[in-house]
Short mmCIF file of C-alpha atoms and ligand atoms in Angstrom, two decimals:
data_model
loop_
_atom_site.label_atom_id
_atom_site.label_comp_id
_atom_site.label_asym_id
_atom_site.label_seq_id
_atom_site.Cartn_x
_atom_site.Cartn_y
_atom_site.Cartn_z
CA UNK A 132 -4.08 -26.52 -12.77
CA UNK A 133 -3.44 -23.73 -10.30
CA UNK A 134 -0.65 -21.20 -10.47
CA UNK A 135 0.31 -18.57 -7.93
CA UNK A 136 1.24 -14.97 -8.60
CA UNK A 137 3.36 -13.60 -5.74
CA UNK A 138 4.68 -10.12 -5.25
CA UNK A 139 7.11 -9.80 -2.41
CA UNK A 140 8.68 -6.40 -1.87
CA UNK A 141 11.16 -4.73 0.42
CA UNK A 142 13.23 -1.60 0.72
CA UNK A 143 16.78 -2.80 1.34
CA UNK A 144 18.55 0.49 0.82
CA UNK A 145 18.61 3.14 -1.84
CA UNK A 146 20.63 5.71 -3.71
CA UNK A 147 20.60 9.32 -2.77
CA UNK A 148 18.37 9.05 0.28
CA UNK A 149 15.08 7.20 -0.20
CA UNK A 150 14.83 7.94 -3.96
CA UNK A 151 15.49 4.67 -5.77
CA UNK A 152 17.57 1.49 -5.62
CA UNK A 153 20.89 1.15 -7.46
CA UNK A 154 20.72 -0.93 -10.67
CA UNK A 155 23.24 -3.37 -9.18
CA UNK A 156 20.74 -4.17 -6.42
CA UNK A 157 18.10 -5.06 -9.00
CA UNK A 158 20.71 -7.12 -10.85
CA UNK A 159 21.63 -8.98 -7.65
CA UNK A 160 17.99 -9.82 -6.94
CA UNK A 161 17.45 -10.80 -10.58
CA UNK A 162 20.37 -13.23 -10.44
CA UNK A 163 18.88 -15.04 -7.45
CA UNK A 164 15.47 -15.35 -9.13
CA UNK A 165 16.98 -16.38 -12.49
CA UNK A 166 18.71 -19.30 -10.79
CA UNK A 167 15.42 -20.33 -9.18
CA UNK A 168 13.71 -20.19 -12.57
CA UNK A 169 16.43 -22.36 -14.06
CA UNK A 170 15.92 -24.90 -11.29
CA UNK A 171 12.17 -24.89 -11.94
CA UNK A 172 11.07 -23.34 -8.64
CA UNK A 173 9.74 -20.27 -10.46
CA UNK A 174 7.83 -20.38 -13.72
CA UNK A 175 8.59 -16.76 -14.44
CA UNK A 176 9.54 -13.51 -12.73
CA UNK A 177 10.03 -9.77 -13.19
CA UNK A 178 12.06 -7.51 -10.94
CA UNK A 179 11.15 -3.85 -10.70
CA UNK A 180 11.05 -0.99 -8.24
CA UNK A 181 8.93 1.96 -7.27
CA UNK A 182 10.86 4.61 -5.42
CA UNK A 183 13.24 2.81 -3.08
CA UNK A 184 11.20 -0.41 -2.87
CA UNK A 185 12.31 -3.48 -4.82
CA UNK A 186 9.44 -5.61 -6.08
CA UNK A 187 9.77 -9.27 -7.01
CA UNK A 188 6.89 -10.38 -9.22
CA UNK A 189 6.95 -14.19 -9.41
CA UNK A 190 4.82 -17.04 -10.75
CA UNK A 191 5.06 -20.61 -9.47
CA UNK A 192 3.05 -23.69 -8.47
CA UNK A 193 3.74 -23.67 -4.73
CA UNK A 194 0.63 -21.80 -3.56
CA UNK A 195 0.47 -18.81 -1.22
CA UNK A 196 2.73 -18.53 1.83
CA UNK A 197 5.06 -21.20 0.40
CA UNK A 198 8.26 -21.38 2.48
CA UNK A 199 10.45 -22.04 -0.61
CA UNK A 200 9.14 -18.93 -2.38
CA UNK A 201 9.39 -16.72 0.70
CA UNK A 202 12.90 -17.94 1.36
CA UNK A 203 13.83 -17.25 -2.25
CA UNK A 204 12.56 -13.68 -1.94
CA UNK A 205 14.39 -13.31 1.35
CA UNK A 206 17.62 -14.45 -0.30
CA UNK A 207 17.10 -12.06 -3.22
CA UNK A 208 16.63 -9.18 -0.77
CA UNK A 209 19.70 -10.25 1.20
CA UNK A 210 21.71 -10.15 -2.03
CA UNK A 211 20.36 -6.67 -2.85
CA UNK A 212 21.03 -5.50 0.72
CA UNK A 213 24.62 -6.75 0.46
CA UNK A 214 25.12 -4.55 -2.60
CA UNK A 215 23.58 -1.64 -0.69
CA UNK A 216 26.09 -2.14 2.12
CA UNK A 217 29.03 -2.37 -0.26
CA UNK A 218 27.97 0.82 -2.03
CA UNK A 219 27.18 2.49 1.29
CA UNK A 220 23.65 3.24 0.11
CA UNK A 221 21.14 4.79 2.44
CA UNK A 222 19.29 2.58 4.96
CA UNK A 223 20.89 -0.62 3.68
CA UNK A 224 18.72 -3.56 4.71
CA UNK A 225 15.98 -1.16 5.94
CA UNK A 226 13.02 -3.55 5.73
CA UNK A 227 14.84 -6.73 6.75
CA UNK A 228 13.97 -6.50 10.41
CA UNK A 229 15.31 -9.90 11.35
CA UNK A 230 18.72 -11.45 10.77
CA UNK A 231 17.34 -14.90 10.16
CA UNK A 232 14.64 -16.27 7.86
CA UNK A 233 12.08 -18.46 9.61
CA UNK A 234 9.80 -20.06 7.02
CA UNK A 235 7.74 -17.02 6.04
CA UNK A 236 8.64 -13.40 5.37
CA UNK A 237 5.46 -12.09 7.01
CA UNK A 238 6.41 -10.15 10.11
CA UNK A 239 10.07 -9.95 9.06
CA UNK A 240 9.64 -6.71 7.12
CA UNK A 241 8.91 -7.46 3.45
CA UNK A 242 5.38 -6.87 2.11
CA UNK A 243 3.50 -9.72 0.45
CA UNK A 244 0.58 -9.95 -2.00
CA UNK A 245 -0.19 -13.38 -3.43
CA UNK A 246 -3.08 -14.93 -5.35
CA UNK A 247 -3.49 -18.58 -6.26
CA UNK A 248 -5.62 -18.92 -9.37
CA UNK A 249 -6.95 -21.19 -12.04
CA UNK A 250 -5.97 -19.27 -15.16
CA UNK A 251 -8.95 -18.03 -17.09
CA UNK A 252 -8.96 -18.22 -20.90
CA UNK A 253 -7.30 -14.81 -20.86
CA UNK A 254 -5.83 -14.08 -17.44
CA UNK A 255 -5.53 -10.30 -17.30
CA UNK A 256 -3.84 -9.02 -14.16
CA UNK A 257 -2.70 -5.62 -12.98
CA UNK A 258 0.00 -5.25 -10.36
CA UNK A 259 0.13 -2.00 -8.36
CA UNK A 260 3.28 -0.75 -6.72
CA UNK A 261 3.26 2.24 -4.36
CA UNK A 262 5.97 4.13 -2.51
CA UNK A 263 5.88 6.62 0.38
CA UNK A 264 2.52 5.45 1.62
CA UNK A 265 0.78 2.66 3.54
CA UNK A 266 -1.42 -0.35 2.65
CA UNK A 267 -4.64 1.55 3.42
CA UNK A 268 -3.81 3.85 0.50
CA UNK A 269 -5.46 1.24 -1.73
CA UNK A 270 -8.74 1.31 0.23
CA UNK A 271 -10.33 4.11 -1.73
CA UNK A 272 -9.46 2.87 -5.23
CA UNK A 273 -10.23 -0.78 -4.42
CA UNK A 274 -13.61 0.25 -3.06
CA UNK A 275 -14.36 2.25 -6.17
CA UNK A 276 -13.24 -0.57 -8.49
CA UNK A 277 -15.40 -3.26 -6.88
CA UNK A 278 -18.30 -1.35 -5.31
CA UNK A 279 -18.87 1.99 -7.01
CA UNK A 280 -21.03 1.87 -10.15
CA UNK A 281 -20.02 5.43 -11.01
CA UNK A 282 -16.47 4.11 -11.40
CA UNK A 283 -17.14 0.63 -12.71
CA UNK A 284 -19.83 0.41 -15.35
CA UNK A 285 -19.58 -3.38 -15.29
CA UNK A 286 -21.22 -3.53 -11.85
CA UNK A 287 -24.39 -2.41 -13.61
CA UNK A 288 -23.86 -3.87 -17.09
CA UNK A 289 -22.10 -7.21 -16.65
CA UNK A 290 -24.34 -10.02 -15.32
CA UNK A 291 -21.32 -11.82 -13.81
CA UNK A 292 -20.51 -8.82 -11.61
CA UNK A 293 -24.03 -7.68 -10.91
CA UNK A 294 -24.34 -9.50 -7.57
CA UNK A 295 -21.33 -7.61 -6.26
CA UNK A 296 -18.17 -8.47 -4.37
CA UNK A 297 -17.05 -9.57 -0.92
CA UNK A 298 -14.53 -7.33 0.84
CA UNK A 299 -12.21 -8.88 3.40
CA UNK A 300 -11.20 -6.03 5.71
CA UNK A 301 -8.19 -6.50 7.96
CA UNK A 302 -7.64 -4.74 11.28
CA UNK A 303 -3.88 -4.21 11.38
CA UNK A 304 -3.86 -3.56 15.12
CA UNK A 305 -5.81 -6.64 16.14
CA UNK A 306 -4.68 -8.98 13.35
CA UNK A 307 -8.34 -9.87 12.64
CA UNK A 308 -10.41 -9.69 9.46
CA UNK A 309 -14.08 -9.42 8.63
CA UNK A 310 -15.80 -10.28 5.33
CA UNK A 311 -18.43 -7.78 4.21
CA UNK A 312 -20.69 -7.88 1.22
CA UNK A 313 -21.09 -5.07 -1.32
CA UNK A 314 -23.45 -3.52 -2.22
CA UNK A 315 -25.63 -4.55 0.77
CA UNK A 316 -23.07 -3.71 3.47
CA UNK A 317 -21.43 -0.86 1.61
CA UNK A 318 -21.87 1.61 4.45
CA UNK A 319 -20.34 -0.78 6.97
CA UNK A 320 -17.40 -1.32 4.64
CA UNK A 321 -16.91 2.43 4.33
CA UNK A 322 -17.29 2.94 8.09
CA UNK A 323 -14.21 0.74 8.53
CA UNK A 324 -12.02 1.46 5.54
CA UNK A 325 -12.41 5.22 5.88
CA UNK A 326 -9.77 4.72 8.62
CA UNK A 327 -7.03 3.44 6.32
CA UNK A 328 -4.32 3.48 9.00
CA UNK A 329 -6.17 0.69 10.81
CA UNK A 330 -8.63 -1.08 8.47
CA UNK A 331 -7.21 -2.28 5.18
CA UNK A 332 -9.02 -4.01 2.33
CA UNK A 333 -6.97 -7.17 2.11
CA UNK A 334 -8.82 -9.37 -0.38
CA UNK A 335 -11.80 -9.08 -2.69
CA UNK A 336 -13.90 -11.99 -3.99
CA UNK A 337 -16.55 -12.13 -6.72
CA UNK A 338 -19.78 -13.06 -5.03
CA UNK A 339 -21.25 -15.25 -7.77
CA UNK A 340 -18.45 -17.87 -7.56
CA UNK A 341 -16.02 -16.72 -4.86
CA UNK A 342 -13.26 -16.08 -7.39
CA UNK A 343 -10.51 -14.02 -5.74
CA UNK A 344 -10.24 -10.77 -7.65
CA UNK A 345 -7.72 -8.77 -5.60
CA UNK A 346 -5.17 -8.86 -2.81
CA UNK A 347 -3.28 -6.07 -1.04
CA UNK A 348 -0.12 -6.39 1.07
CA UNK A 349 -1.14 -5.44 4.61
CA UNK A 350 2.15 -5.51 6.49
CA UNK A 351 2.67 -2.39 8.59
CA UNK A 352 6.35 -2.11 9.30
CA UNK A 353 6.08 0.22 12.25
CA UNK A 354 3.67 -2.15 13.97
CA UNK A 355 6.08 -5.02 13.39
CA UNK A 356 9.18 -3.14 14.47
CA UNK A 357 7.60 -1.13 17.30
CA UNK A 358 9.24 2.02 16.04
CA UNK A 359 9.31 4.01 12.84
CA UNK A 360 11.40 2.15 10.28
CA UNK A 361 10.12 3.61 7.03
CA UNK A 362 6.62 3.30 5.62
CA UNK A 363 5.10 0.00 4.65
CA UNK A 364 4.96 0.90 0.98
CA UNK A 365 2.31 -1.48 -0.35
CA UNK A 366 1.68 -3.61 -3.43
CA UNK A 367 -1.58 -5.00 -4.78
CA UNK A 368 -2.79 -7.45 -7.40
CA UNK A 369 -6.08 -6.92 -9.24
CA UNK A 370 -7.45 -9.39 -11.81
CA UNK A 371 -9.42 -7.81 -14.66
CA UNK A 372 -11.79 -8.48 -17.57
CA UNK A 373 -14.10 -11.39 -18.29
CA UNK A 374 -16.61 -11.02 -15.45
CA UNK A 375 -14.33 -8.69 -13.49
CA UNK A 376 -13.81 -4.95 -13.84
CA UNK A 377 -12.21 -4.00 -17.15
CA UNK A 378 -8.61 -2.76 -17.06
CA UNK A 379 -9.88 0.76 -17.74
CA UNK A 380 -12.36 0.50 -14.87
CA UNK A 381 -9.59 -0.61 -12.54
CA UNK A 382 -7.33 2.26 -13.62
CA UNK A 383 -10.17 4.80 -13.50
CA UNK A 384 -10.18 4.52 -9.70
CA UNK A 385 -6.69 6.09 -9.69
CA UNK A 386 -7.71 9.15 -11.73
CA UNK A 387 -8.35 11.00 -8.47
CA UNK A 388 -5.11 11.71 -6.55
CA UNK A 389 -6.59 11.13 -3.10
CA UNK A 390 -4.76 12.01 0.11
CA UNK A 391 -2.81 9.21 1.77
CA UNK A 392 -0.44 8.93 4.72
CA UNK A 393 3.29 8.59 4.09
CA UNK A 394 5.55 10.98 2.20
CA UNK A 395 8.42 12.61 4.14
CA UNK A 396 9.54 10.41 7.07
CA UNK A 397 6.28 8.51 6.72
CA UNK A 398 4.65 11.32 8.67
CA UNK A 399 2.68 13.42 6.20
CA UNK A 400 -0.49 13.36 4.15
CA UNK A 401 -0.10 13.88 0.44
CA UNK A 402 -1.75 12.95 -2.86
CA UNK A 403 -1.24 9.49 -4.36
CA UNK A 404 -0.03 10.24 -7.88
CA UNK A 405 -0.27 7.59 -10.65
CA UNK A 406 3.02 7.46 -12.58
CA UNK A 407 4.73 5.51 -15.35
CA UNK A 408 7.86 3.50 -14.57
CA UNK A 409 10.19 6.32 -15.57
CA UNK A 410 8.73 8.50 -12.80
CA UNK A 411 8.90 5.76 -10.19
CA UNK A 412 11.45 7.73 -8.18
CA UNK A 413 10.55 10.11 -5.44
CA UNK A 414 12.29 13.44 -4.93
CA UNK A 415 10.13 16.35 -3.78
CA UNK A 416 9.99 16.20 0.03
CA UNK A 417 10.86 12.51 -0.52
CA UNK A 418 7.69 12.09 -2.55
CA UNK A 419 4.95 12.84 -3.20
CA UNK A 420 3.47 9.36 -2.68
CA UNK A 421 3.04 7.55 -5.96
CA UNK A 422 1.71 4.41 -7.53
CA UNK A 423 2.73 2.53 -10.66
CA UNK A 424 0.49 0.02 -12.48
CA UNK A 425 1.79 -2.84 -14.64
CA UNK A 426 -0.54 -4.79 -16.93
CA UNK A 427 0.01 -8.50 -17.59
CA UNK A 428 -1.45 -11.54 -19.20
CA UNK A 429 -0.53 -14.81 -17.59
CA UNK A 430 -0.09 -17.79 -19.90
CA UNK A 431 0.53 -21.09 -18.09
CA UNK A 432 2.38 -19.07 -15.49
CA UNK A 433 4.39 -17.05 -18.00
CA UNK A 434 4.28 -13.33 -17.36
CA UNK A 435 3.35 -11.63 -20.64
CA UNK A 436 4.09 -7.92 -20.37
CA UNK A 437 4.29 -5.57 -18.68
CA UNK A 438 2.32 -2.70 -20.11
CA UNK A 439 3.20 0.48 -18.25
CA UNK A 440 -0.43 1.40 -17.66
CA UNK A 441 -0.15 4.93 -16.26
CA UNK A 442 2.09 5.95 -19.17
CA UNK A 443 -0.80 7.73 -20.86
CA UNK A 444 -1.55 11.41 -21.47
CA UNK A 445 -5.03 10.63 -20.13
CA UNK A 446 -3.49 10.63 -16.64
CA UNK A 447 -1.63 13.94 -17.14
CA UNK A 448 -4.43 15.98 -15.54
CA UNK A 449 -4.47 13.65 -12.53
CA UNK A 450 -0.75 14.15 -12.15
CA UNK A 451 -1.10 17.91 -12.57
CA UNK A 452 -3.82 18.04 -9.92
CA UNK A 453 -1.71 15.81 -7.70
CA UNK A 454 1.23 18.20 -7.98
CA UNK A 455 -1.05 21.16 -7.13
CA UNK A 456 -2.37 19.30 -4.09
CA UNK A 457 1.21 18.50 -3.09
CA UNK A 458 2.04 22.21 -3.25
CA UNK A 459 -1.04 23.12 -1.21
CA UNK A 460 -0.31 20.51 1.45
CA UNK A 461 3.38 21.44 1.68
CA UNK A 462 2.53 25.02 2.64
CA UNK A 463 1.21 23.71 5.95
CA UNK A 464 4.76 22.79 6.92
CA UNK A 465 4.73 20.94 10.25
CA UNK A 466 1.01 21.51 10.83
CA UNK A 467 -1.73 18.93 10.76
CA UNK A 468 -3.45 17.74 8.67
CA UNK A 469 -0.36 17.78 6.42
CA UNK A 470 1.63 16.26 9.25
CA UNK A 471 -0.05 13.10 10.53
CA UNK A 472 -2.03 13.12 13.76
CA UNK A 473 -0.56 12.19 17.14
CA UNK A 474 -1.68 8.51 16.99
CA UNK A 475 0.40 8.05 13.86
CA UNK A 476 3.34 9.99 15.28
CA UNK A 477 3.80 7.82 18.33
CA UNK A 478 6.77 6.06 16.83
CA UNK A 479 8.62 9.32 16.19
CA UNK A 480 10.09 12.02 18.40
CA UNK A 481 6.74 13.25 19.69
CA UNK A 482 6.64 11.08 22.85
CA UNK A 483 10.20 12.18 23.66
CA UNK A 484 9.26 15.84 23.26
CA UNK A 485 6.24 15.41 25.55
CA UNK A 486 8.39 13.56 28.07
CA UNK A 487 11.03 16.28 28.02
CA UNK A 488 8.47 19.04 28.54
CA UNK A 489 6.46 17.10 31.11
CA UNK A 490 7.64 19.13 34.13
CA UNK A 491 7.42 22.43 32.29
CA UNK A 492 3.68 22.14 31.71
CA UNK A 493 2.01 24.32 34.36
CA UNK A 494 -1.68 24.40 35.14
CA UNK A 495 -3.05 27.77 34.05
CA UNK A 496 -6.75 27.19 34.76
CA UNK A 497 -8.52 25.43 37.56
CA UNK A 498 -10.36 22.28 36.59
CA UNK A 499 -13.77 23.73 37.48
CA UNK A 500 -13.18 26.66 35.12
CA UNK A 501 -12.37 24.31 32.27
CA UNK A 502 -15.53 22.32 33.01
CA UNK A 503 -17.66 25.45 33.03
CA UNK A 504 -16.22 26.48 29.66
CA UNK A 505 -16.99 23.21 28.01
CA UNK A 506 -20.46 23.11 29.60
CA UNK A 507 -21.22 26.55 28.24
CA UNK A 508 -19.98 25.55 24.80
CA UNK A 509 -22.09 22.41 24.58
CA UNK A 510 -25.12 23.86 26.36
CA UNK A 511 -25.24 21.15 29.04
CA UNK A 512 -24.89 21.31 32.81
CA UNK A 513 -21.47 20.87 34.42
CA UNK A 514 -22.43 17.61 36.08
CA UNK A 515 -22.99 15.86 32.77
CA UNK A 516 -19.36 16.41 31.91
CA UNK A 517 -17.94 14.31 34.72
P1 LIG B 27 -12.84 -2.81 -28.08
O1 LIG B 27 -14.05 -2.64 -28.99
O2 LIG B 27 -11.75 -1.82 -28.37
O3 LIG B 27 -12.37 -4.25 -28.04
O4 LIG B 27 -13.32 -2.46 -26.58
C1 LIG B 27 -14.10 -3.35 -25.86
C2 LIG B 27 -14.44 -2.88 -24.50
O5 LIG B 27 -15.29 -3.50 -23.88
C3 LIG B 27 -13.75 -1.71 -23.88
O6 LIG B 27 -14.14 -1.53 -22.54
P1 LIG B 28 10.59 4.72 2.72
O1 LIG B 28 9.55 4.06 3.59
O2 LIG B 28 10.19 4.71 1.30
O3 LIG B 28 11.93 4.12 2.97
O4 LIG B 28 10.65 6.25 3.11
C1 LIG B 28 11.16 6.58 4.33
C2 LIG B 28 11.25 8.04 4.58
O5 LIG B 28 11.48 8.40 5.72
C3 LIG B 28 11.08 9.01 3.50
O6 LIG B 28 11.25 10.33 3.94
MG1 LIG B 29 13.72 3.78 2.19
MG1 LIG B 30 9.81 3.11 0.09
MG1 LIG B 31 9.64 1.57 3.05
#
């Protein structure tokens, strides 16, 4: 019998800027889900948050993209947004881009990660919850978990993993995906996912039997809304153990606080810092970006847990390094590469600034002089530069 684990998340307003939701918002969402559990639509659920994003973790038998489940999540977020409006919280209803639900929350603002599974004898699952970053932030750790033997010993040791994994990479601009096989196509995978703003690892499958091992929410809010409306703070599900990476191998990939896009106004690079639930609120420069990991066992759809997996002194040095990197990056102020590049800034004020200054730009060098300069620099003739 198959069950589905769904995480649907949204930022529907928060206390004190973009720091964290109000407890009454979580209570309002919980009430909606509790009623659905009573009615039998949900088997189980857990409501949590990371930073200002509310996360609904749900189990049910409706499969992925089920309209009833998506509508339920939508209603829970509406209830939480209503509280935000009453309390005059910041950016109430931020990620609910549409006024009306239309069968599926995809494209309406919330982020979605769902896996339908036949429960294994022990179904160990880790849910990841990040704030102040984008879906591509998971590219590096997901790659390391499922393709890097220096991270995951099991790729070498465990016969069930030895053939490798299939990576489904999604192009968020084109809405297309490609399936690539690791280790054989490792370099192709990296050629794509090294551009995390565009290519996002969406799903991972075990090659030996096609078992789905991971899923990442790939919604990019600014692409949906056409303007900057807050970052698309992502969630991910990773199954572990028993022919899959061990929990410790999965977590190991987060021991390096790599640079991701997000942070202040969704416009800065900063380290992704692994934190326990008590630190799942963002303050310094509205960040830095962070990720929380919850460990579960699923028993006939029941959510057993969570274990707050980054609540371990073993991650203290990662956090310390992350804070040092945050300090180093911050000193760049409004300069790249702390501030994101122009492609990523196109939904902000930058186009308006360029437009305003358009007539004040004066030509200070003739075109042929510029050409000669670049020809000299590259050691080619001028003609080749046309
Ligand atoms: P234990 O001996 O503690 O069960 O550990 C088993 C293991 O494989 C750890 O990765
Ligand atoms: P969120 O995407 O978490 O709402 O953050 C928005 C922001 O602008 C933070 O500075
Ligand atoms: Mg917000
Ligand atoms: Mg957020
Ligand atoms: Mg957001």
